[in-house]
Amino acid sequence: MLDPQRSQFPLNTAVPFSRPQQALRLGLVVPCYNEQEVLPQTLAKLLALLDRLQREGLVDDESGITFVDDGSRDATWSMIERAHLEDRRVHGIKLSCNRGHQNALLAGLMSTSGDVLISLDADLQDDLEAIPRMLQAHREGADVVLGVRSRRDTDTWFKRTTAQGYYALLRKLGVDIVPDHADFRLLSRRALEALRDFREVNLFLRGIIPLLGFKRAIVTYERQQRTAGESKYPFRRMLALAMEGVFSFSTVPLQWISMCGVVISLGALGFALWALGVRLFTDLGIPGWASTVIPISFLGGLQLMALGIIGGYLSRVYAETKQRPRFIVEQSL
Ligand code: UDP
Ligand code: MG
């Protein structure tokens, strides 16, 4: 279950101890944004899972589910309210407006009690059968258990290839990230307390989690198709999240800019020497149009790109210095 190969930094493979075998208090944290189509099924499946885990003595009867309503405009919140009235194990947090999946997830993780919390998507794409295995890995000593997809064949070709390219890029940039792991994970209480100290506003949880340290384990699972409703992650949001992973966890692009600057300056020096040579030692005519226009447009493009990269960092510094709250809770059940 522990797989050191998946991470750049070695995971602790030797698990020196097992935790005491008493039932854990488990909290399932489920961010929801306009999920009225899928919520009834999700609720039924998660309650059935809790029943089973309680029967097996793995979790105690205070274990529950926290649904975080990320500013939905449909009936999501009223469904959560009703579920809370019907079953005391169901809790709800309503954010005052839509703050995005990462912030909603953090809100749930920071406000739910329990010895361990497991975050999962509302659409049941994450395999619930992986949850008992996650609990087992925790009992064997892991504070952080990551759900990793064993295959990506439910994805479109486009999503699959861009994801692969993205993980390769992050590795090159020195970001410790486990490929094919999204936000399906177990965190122990002490890992959650450590997470609390990460105050960043530009959230990319799967980049922060490896920085927590602690013992990590991996549980593989097959990701299903969305049960109902449609994806709340359009391409624009995927791209924004991907940028967060680069800008918030690596400053290597800034070094690339400097390297480009050095290489191009050296090239320009060579070019100047050549031009001087032509001027002094030959009687060739006026240098051509191309040799003027090409460097100008090339350098113009390069400068804009460099400015864009610097702007990417600057805008994040700007957001961080303001220290605005990452989420605002309107109501809790
Ligand atoms: N989500 C959220 N806020 C948002 C967008 C999404 O809380 O602004 C939730 C959504 O309800 C779901 C999870 O994040 O539980 C993952 O979203 P989705 O399944 O739409 O993403 P995909 O699986 O398509 O990448
Ligand atoms: Mg989904």
Tab-separated table of C-alpha atoms and ligand atoms in Angstrom:
chain	number	residue	atom	x	y	z
A	1	MET	CA	0.000	0.000	0.000
A	2	LEU	CA	2.940	2.289	0.622
A	3	ASP	CA	4.538	3.249	-2.642
A	4	PRO	CA	7.774	5.234	-2.435
A	5	GLN	CA	8.177	5.288	-6.231
A	6	ARG	CA	5.272	7.624	-6.747
A	7	SER	CA	6.883	10.546	-4.983
A	8	GLN	CA	10.056	12.439	-5.581
A	9	PHE	CA	10.807	12.495	-1.884
A	10	PRO	CA	10.858	9.093	-0.274
A	11	LEU	CA	7.855	8.061	1.683
A	12	ASN	CA	8.414	6.311	4.953
A	13	THR	CA	8.067	2.720	3.923
A	14	ALA	CA	8.778	1.188	7.299
A	15	VAL	CA	5.740	1.596	9.471
A	16	PRO	CA	7.099	1.181	12.966
A	17	PHE	CA	3.876	0.911	14.866
A	18	SER	CA	0.191	0.237	14.642
A	19	ARG	CA	-2.286	2.525	16.294
A	20	PRO	CA	-4.552	1.231	19.054
A	21	GLN	CA	-7.443	-0.618	17.501
A	22	GLN	CA	-10.326	1.316	19.064
A	23	ALA	CA	-13.007	2.748	16.774
A	24	LEU	CA	-12.009	6.054	15.181
A	25	ARG	CA	-14.173	9.127	14.940
A	26	LEU	CA	-14.364	9.625	11.186
A	27	GLY	CA	-15.530	12.773	9.424
A	28	LEU	CA	-16.294	12.672	5.702
A	29	VAL	CA	-15.941	16.110	4.127
A	30	VAL	CA	-17.804	16.718	0.889
A	31	PRO	CA	-17.682	20.073	-0.945
A	32	CYS	CA	-20.821	20.675	-3.011
A	33	TYR	CA	-21.517	23.262	-5.657
A	34	ASN	CA	-24.901	22.969	-7.357
A	35	GLU	CA	-25.051	19.242	-6.705
A	36	GLN	CA	-28.822	18.761	-6.280
A	37	GLU	CA	-28.940	16.020	-8.942
A	38	VAL	CA	-26.410	13.779	-7.275
A	39	LEU	CA	-26.802	14.654	-3.589
A	40	PRO	CA	-29.597	12.158	-2.702
A	41	GLN	CA	-27.544	9.239	-4.036
A	42	THR	CA	-24.361	10.497	-2.423
A	43	LEU	CA	-26.070	10.910	0.917
A	44	ALA	CA	-27.610	7.411	0.809
A	45	LYS	CA	-24.309	5.787	-0.174
A	46	LEU	CA	-22.262	7.646	2.439
A	47	LEU	CA	-24.728	6.859	5.239
A	48	ALA	CA	-24.733	3.195	4.216
A	49	LEU	CA	-20.940	3.240	4.295
A	50	LEU	CA	-20.929	4.796	7.773
A	51	ASP	CA	-23.406	2.157	8.986
A	52	ARG	CA	-21.155	-0.581	7.673
A	53	LEU	CA	-17.971	0.881	9.165
A	54	GLN	CA	-19.746	1.302	12.508
A	55	ARG	CA	-20.980	-2.288	12.425
A	56	GLU	CA	-17.460	-3.479	11.710
A	57	GLY	CA	-16.220	-1.459	14.693
A	58	LEU	CA	-13.883	0.626	12.536
A	59	VAL	CA	-15.515	3.985	13.311
A	60	ASP	CA	-17.534	5.153	16.318
A	61	ASP	CA	-21.171	6.284	16.304
A	62	GLU	CA	-20.231	9.974	16.505
A	63	SER	CA	-18.705	9.697	13.032
A	64	GLY	CA	-20.477	11.764	10.429
A	65	ILE	CA	-20.550	13.582	7.115
A	66	THR	CA	-20.016	17.311	6.615
A	67	PHE	CA	-21.381	18.734	3.385
A	68	VAL	CA	-19.923	22.129	2.519
A	69	ASP	CA	-22.255	24.156	0.360
A	70	ASP	CA	-19.964	26.347	-1.730
A	71	GLY	CA	-22.526	29.054	-2.499
A	72	SER	CA	-24.816	26.821	-4.587
A	73	ARG	CA	-27.700	28.443	-6.435
A	74	ASP	CA	-29.859	25.323	-6.576
A	75	ALA	CA	-31.531	23.253	-3.839
A	76	THR	CA	-28.251	21.846	-2.482
A	77	TRP	CA	-28.434	23.677	0.865
A	78	SER	CA	-32.078	22.872	1.563
A	79	MET	CA	-31.311	19.206	0.855
A	80	ILE	CA	-28.430	19.326	3.347
A	81	GLU	CA	-30.705	20.967	5.938
A	82	ARG	CA	-33.317	18.261	5.472
A	83	ALA	CA	-30.721	15.490	5.704
A	84	HIS	CA	-29.406	17.043	8.918
A	85	LEU	CA	-32.895	16.969	10.450
A	86	GLU	CA	-33.380	13.352	9.424
A	87	ASP	CA	-30.010	12.021	10.558
A	88	ARG	CA	-27.882	13.598	13.265
A	89	ARG	CA	-24.715	12.279	11.629
A	90	VAL	CA	-25.181	14.727	8.761
A	91	HIS	CA	-23.683	18.196	9.214
A	92	GLY	CA	-23.601	21.174	6.913
A	93	ILE	CA	-21.556	24.305	6.407
A	94	LYS	CA	-22.900	26.982	4.119
A	95	LEU	CA	-20.349	29.401	2.692
A	96	SER	CA	-21.600	32.928	2.100
A	97	CYS	CA	-20.722	32.744	-1.620
A	98	ASN	CA	-18.955	30.506	-4.115
A	99	ARG	CA	-15.243	30.384	-3.218
A	100	GLY	CA	-14.181	27.428	-5.334
A	101	HIS	CA	-13.541	23.784	-4.557
A	102	GLN	CA	-10.209	24.231	-2.732
A	103	ASN	CA	-11.542	26.865	-0.333
A	104	ALA	CA	-14.756	24.925	0.272
A	105	LEU	CA	-12.736	21.832	1.052
A	106	LEU	CA	-10.515	23.760	3.456
A	107	ALA	CA	-13.588	25.210	5.178
A	108	GLY	CA	-14.857	21.657	5.752
A	109	LEU	CA	-11.496	20.363	6.950
A	110	MET	CA	-11.031	23.248	9.375
A	111	SER	CA	-14.515	23.026	10.887
A	112	THR	CA	-15.188	19.292	11.183
A	113	SER	CA	-14.297	17.344	14.304
A	114	GLY	CA	-12.972	13.798	14.247
A	115	ASP	CA	-9.804	11.764	14.685
A	116	VAL	CA	-9.487	11.475	10.933
A	117	LEU	CA	-11.184	13.323	8.077
A	118	ILE	CA	-11.573	11.988	4.559
A	119	SER	CA	-12.340	14.447	1.775
A	120	LEU	CA	-14.173	13.324	-1.322
A	121	ASP	CA	-16.164	14.773	-4.207
A	122	ALA	CA	-19.942	14.969	-4.097
A	123	ASP	CA	-20.353	13.182	-7.427
A	124	LEU	CA	-19.232	9.727	-6.180
A	125	GLN	CA	-16.371	9.603	-8.680
A	126	ASP	CA	-14.112	8.611	-5.814
A	127	ASP	CA	-14.491	4.928	-4.984
A	128	LEU	CA	-16.044	4.519	-1.532
A	129	GLU	CA	-14.478	1.071	-1.258
A	130	ALA	CA	-11.104	2.793	-0.917
A	131	ILE	CA	-12.228	4.354	2.374
A	132	PRO	CA	-11.859	1.213	4.560
A	133	ARG	CA	-8.415	0.727	3.009
A	134	MET	CA	-7.528	4.326	3.865
A	135	LEU	CA	-8.574	3.733	7.468
A	136	GLN	CA	-6.465	0.592	7.528
A	137	ALA	CA	-3.414	2.518	6.244
A	138	HIS	CA	-4.023	5.066	8.990
A	139	ARG	CA	-4.148	2.306	11.595
A	140	GLU	CA	-0.844	1.074	10.258
A	141	GLY	CA	0.698	4.437	11.065
A	142	ALA	CA	0.042	6.846	8.175
A	143	ASP	CA	-1.178	10.362	8.998
A	144	VAL	CA	-1.824	11.206	5.377
A	145	VAL	CA	-3.386	8.664	3.030
A	146	LEU	CA	-3.706	9.681	-0.611
A	147	GLY	CA	-6.242	8.193	-2.978
A	148	VAL	CA	-4.482	7.708	-6.306
A	149	ARG	CA	-6.256	6.778	-9.528
A	150	SER	CA	-4.995	3.529	-10.958
A	151	ARG	CA	-6.196	4.366	-14.480
A	152	ARG	CA	-7.317	7.473	-16.297
A	153	ASP	CA	-9.393	5.856	-19.007
A	154	THR	CA	-12.624	7.504	-17.900
A	155	ASP	CA	-10.997	10.830	-18.898
A	156	THR	CA	-11.044	12.323	-22.347
A	157	TRP	CA	-7.838	12.049	-24.389
A	158	PHE	CA	-7.321	15.783	-23.942
A	159	LYS	CA	-7.620	15.699	-20.145
A	160	ARG	CA	-5.384	12.642	-19.896
A	161	THR	CA	-2.540	14.077	-21.972
A	162	THR	CA	-2.679	17.547	-20.456
A	163	ALA	CA	-2.655	15.998	-16.969
A	164	GLN	CA	0.396	13.872	-17.809
A	165	GLY	CA	2.230	16.864	-19.279
A	166	TYR	CA	1.328	18.934	-16.250
A	167	TYR	CA	2.675	16.396	-13.742
A	168	ALA	CA	5.891	16.155	-15.773
A	169	LEU	CA	6.204	19.963	-15.745
A	170	LEU	CA	5.651	20.161	-11.979
A	171	ARG	CA	8.352	17.559	-11.408
A	172	LYS	CA	10.776	19.581	-13.534
A	173	LEU	CA	9.935	22.619	-11.451
A	174	GLY	CA	10.791	20.724	-8.280
A	175	VAL	CA	7.234	20.504	-6.945
A	176	ASP	CA	6.621	17.360	-4.877
A	177	ILE	CA	3.292	16.141	-6.120
A	178	VAL	CA	1.851	12.650	-6.395
A	179	PRO	CA	0.545	12.071	-9.939
A	180	ASP	CA	-3.115	11.146	-10.371
A	181	HIS	CA	-4.011	12.143	-6.841
A	182	ALA	CA	-6.668	14.826	-6.557
A	183	ASP	CA	-8.423	15.658	-3.307
A	184	PHE	CA	-9.558	12.211	-2.182
A	185	ARG	CA	-7.469	11.771	0.966
A	186	LEU	CA	-7.420	10.954	4.633
A	187	LEU	CA	-5.834	13.353	7.104
A	188	SER	CA	-5.240	12.582	10.756
A	189	ARG	CA	-5.998	15.142	13.448
A	190	ARG	CA	-2.359	16.154	13.792
A	191	ALA	CA	-1.965	16.516	10.019
A	192	LEU	CA	-5.063	18.755	10.056
A	193	GLU	CA	-3.611	20.883	12.836
A	194	ALA	CA	-0.422	21.274	10.787
A	195	LEU	CA	-2.521	22.248	7.759
A	196	ARG	CA	-4.140	24.992	9.825
A	197	ASP	CA	-0.798	26.782	9.998
A	198	PHE	CA	-0.588	27.134	6.212
A	199	ARG	CA	-2.151	30.546	5.869
A	200	GLU	CA	-1.929	30.929	2.107
A	201	VAL	CA	-4.814	32.444	0.225
A	202	ASN	CA	-3.864	30.927	-3.138
A	203	LEU	CA	-4.833	27.398	-2.246
A	204	PHE	CA	-3.549	24.281	-3.991
A	205	LEU	CA	-4.044	21.622	-1.347
A	206	ARG	CA	-2.366	18.786	-3.172
A	207	GLY	CA	0.824	20.875	-3.227
A	208	ILE	CA	0.594	21.745	0.470
A	209	ILE	CA	-0.085	18.212	1.751
A	210	PRO	CA	3.427	16.877	0.927
A	211	LEU	CA	4.869	19.850	2.840
A	212	LEU	CA	3.118	18.679	6.010
A	213	GLY	CA	5.511	15.786	6.286
A	214	PHE	CA	4.232	12.902	8.446
A	215	LYS	CA	3.952	9.350	7.234
A	216	ARG	CA	2.207	9.057	3.920
A	217	ALA	CA	0.523	6.086	2.334
A	218	ILE	CA	-1.175	5.581	-1.001
A	219	VAL	CA	-4.372	3.732	-1.744
A	220	THR	CA	-5.143	3.143	-5.401
A	221	TYR	CA	-8.674	3.164	-6.756
A	222	GLU	CA	-10.542	3.362	-10.022
A	223	ARG	CA	-12.258	6.647	-10.590
A	224	GLN	CA	-15.832	6.308	-11.780
A	225	GLN	CA	-17.837	8.488	-14.112
A	226	ARG	CA	-19.792	11.279	-12.442
A	227	THR	CA	-23.021	9.694	-11.108
A	228	ALA	CA	-25.291	12.635	-11.972
A	229	GLY	CA	-25.097	16.344	-12.741
A	230	GLU	CA	-22.210	17.852	-14.671
A	231	SER	CA	-18.630	18.832	-13.927
A	232	LYS	CA	-18.191	22.070	-11.993
A	233	TYR	CA	-14.618	22.315	-13.264
A	234	PRO	CA	-14.731	23.854	-16.717
A	235	PHE	CA	-11.449	24.227	-18.632
A	236	ARG	CA	-10.988	27.779	-17.321
A	237	ARG	CA	-11.049	26.600	-13.696
A	238	MET	CA	-8.769	23.640	-14.418
A	239	LEU	CA	-6.267	26.043	-15.950
A	240	ALA	CA	-6.476	28.394	-12.947
A	241	LEU	CA	-5.828	25.473	-10.567
A	242	ALA	CA	-2.926	24.274	-12.704
A	243	MET	CA	-1.358	27.763	-12.640
A	244	GLU	CA	-1.704	27.773	-8.859
A	245	GLY	CA	0.367	24.601	-8.683
A	246	VAL	CA	3.186	26.261	-10.619
A	247	PHE	CA	3.187	29.775	-9.196
A	248	SER	CA	2.515	28.849	-5.568
A	249	PHE	CA	5.027	26.025	-5.322
A	250	SER	CA	7.944	26.835	-7.599
A	251	THR	CA	10.066	29.863	-8.405
A	252	VAL	CA	11.964	27.986	-11.117
A	253	PRO	CA	10.195	29.929	-13.945
A	254	LEU	CA	11.821	33.094	-12.583
A	255	GLN	CA	15.207	31.390	-12.920
A	256	TRP	CA	14.294	30.378	-16.467
A	257	ILE	CA	13.717	34.018	-17.312
A	258	SER	CA	17.141	34.953	-15.997
A	259	MET	CA	18.727	32.071	-17.934
A	260	CYS	CA	16.973	33.181	-21.119
A	261	GLY	CA	18.205	36.711	-20.479
A	262	VAL	CA	21.817	35.531	-20.149
A	263	VAL	CA	21.650	33.312	-23.241
A	264	ILE	CA	20.061	36.020	-25.370
A	265	SER	CA	22.488	38.686	-24.152
A	266	LEU	CA	25.408	36.452	-25.129
A	267	GLY	CA	23.780	35.854	-28.522
A	268	ALA	CA	23.291	39.599	-28.959
A	269	LEU	CA	26.951	40.203	-28.124
A	270	GLY	CA	27.990	37.697	-30.784
A	271	PHE	CA	25.636	39.342	-33.247
A	272	ALA	CA	27.096	42.796	-32.483
A	273	LEU	CA	30.644	41.515	-33.014
A	274	TRP	CA	29.616	39.989	-36.320
A	275	ALA	CA	27.960	43.256	-37.414
A	276	LEU	CA	31.077	45.193	-36.457
A	277	GLY	CA	33.204	42.746	-38.439
A	278	VAL	CA	30.967	43.180	-41.482
A	279	ARG	CA	31.170	46.959	-41.141
A	280	LEU	CA	34.959	47.121	-40.698
A	281	PHE	CA	36.307	44.345	-42.880
A	282	THR	CA	33.847	43.945	-45.764
A	283	ASP	CA	32.200	46.262	-48.216
A	284	LEU	CA	28.766	44.613	-48.031
A	285	GLY	CA	25.802	46.945	-48.257
A	286	ILE	CA	23.325	47.995	-45.562
A	287	PRO	CA	22.425	45.039	-43.327
A	288	GLY	CA	19.132	43.452	-44.285
A	289	TRP	CA	15.647	44.028	-42.984
A	290	ALA	CA	15.310	40.541	-41.545
A	291	SER	CA	18.245	40.867	-39.190
A	292	THR	CA	16.575	43.934	-37.662
A	293	VAL	CA	12.991	42.815	-37.502
A	294	ILE	CA	13.517	39.243	-36.296
A	295	PRO	CA	15.435	40.130	-33.112
A	296	ILE	CA	13.001	42.944	-32.322
A	297	SER	CA	9.901	40.779	-32.514
A	298	PHE	CA	11.609	37.823	-30.841
A	299	LEU	CA	12.816	39.951	-27.946
A	300	GLY	CA	9.436	41.695	-27.702
A	301	GLY	CA	7.683	38.348	-27.320
A	302	LEU	CA	10.228	37.123	-24.819
A	303	GLN	CA	9.923	40.271	-22.737
A	304	LEU	CA	6.140	40.000	-22.654
A	305	MET	CA	6.381	36.383	-21.563
A	306	ALA	CA	8.872	37.330	-18.855
A	307	LEU	CA	6.593	40.113	-17.670
A	308	GLY	CA	3.674	37.658	-17.603
A	309	ILE	CA	5.614	35.246	-15.412
A	310	ILE	CA	6.710	38.019	-13.063
A	311	GLY	CA	3.109	39.292	-13.031
A	312	GLY	CA	1.934	35.799	-12.050
A	313	TYR	CA	4.094	35.911	-8.939
A	314	LEU	CA	3.356	39.549	-8.198
A	315	SER	CA	-0.408	39.062	-8.300
A	316	ARG	CA	-0.072	36.225	-5.823
A	317	VAL	CA	2.097	38.258	-3.480
A	318	TYR	CA	-0.581	40.956	-3.733
A	319	ALA	CA	-3.354	38.504	-2.800
A	320	GLU	CA	-1.326	37.025	0.065
A	321	THR	CA	-0.435	40.387	1.630
A	322	LYS	CA	-4.102	41.354	1.865
A	323	GLN	CA	-4.767	38.243	3.961
A	324	ARG	CA	-8.428	38.210	3.110
A	325	PRO	CA	-10.405	35.326	4.630
A	326	ARG	CA	-10.346	32.233	2.499
A	327	PHE	CA	-13.976	31.435	3.182
A	328	ILE	CA	-16.828	32.965	5.140
A	329	VAL	CA	-19.264	30.648	6.873
A	330	GLU	CA	-22.853	31.839	6.700
A	331	GLN	CA	-24.427	28.954	8.600
A	332	SER	CA	-23.377	25.685	10.229
A	333	LEU	CA	-25.513	22.688	11.142
B	1	UDP	N1	-16.967	22.128	-6.225
B	1	UDP	C1	-17.078	23.127	-5.258
B	1	UDP	N2	-16.978	24.435	-5.649
B	1	UDP	C2	-16.762	24.805	-6.947
B	1	UDP	C3	-16.613	23.769	-7.908
B	1	UDP	C4	-16.721	22.441	-7.508
B	1	UDP	O1	-17.271	22.850	-4.079
B	1	UDP	O2	-16.689	26.006	-7.209
B	1	UDP	C5	-17.081	20.723	-5.801
B	1	UDP	C6	-18.087	19.894	-6.587
B	1	UDP	O3	-19.383	20.022	-6.072
B	1	UDP	C7	-17.524	18.497	-6.425
B	1	UDP	C8	-16.020	18.733	-6.349
B	1	UDP	O4	-15.842	20.109	-6.037
B	1	UDP	O5	-17.919	17.888	-5.219
B	1	UDP	C9	-15.306	18.396	-7.639
B	1	UDP	O6	-15.953	19.047	-8.715
B	1	UDP	P1	-16.331	18.307	-10.063
B	1	UDP	O7	-16.775	16.917	-9.778
B	1	UDP	O8	-17.309	19.155	-10.798
B	1	UDP	O9	-14.936	18.318	-10.812
B	1	UDP	P2	-14.352	17.204	-11.830
B	1	UDP	O10	-14.485	15.882	-11.130
B	1	UDP	O11	-15.181	17.299	-13.041
B	1	UDP	O12	-12.934	17.623	-12.040
B	2	MG	MG	-16.125	15.144	-10.287
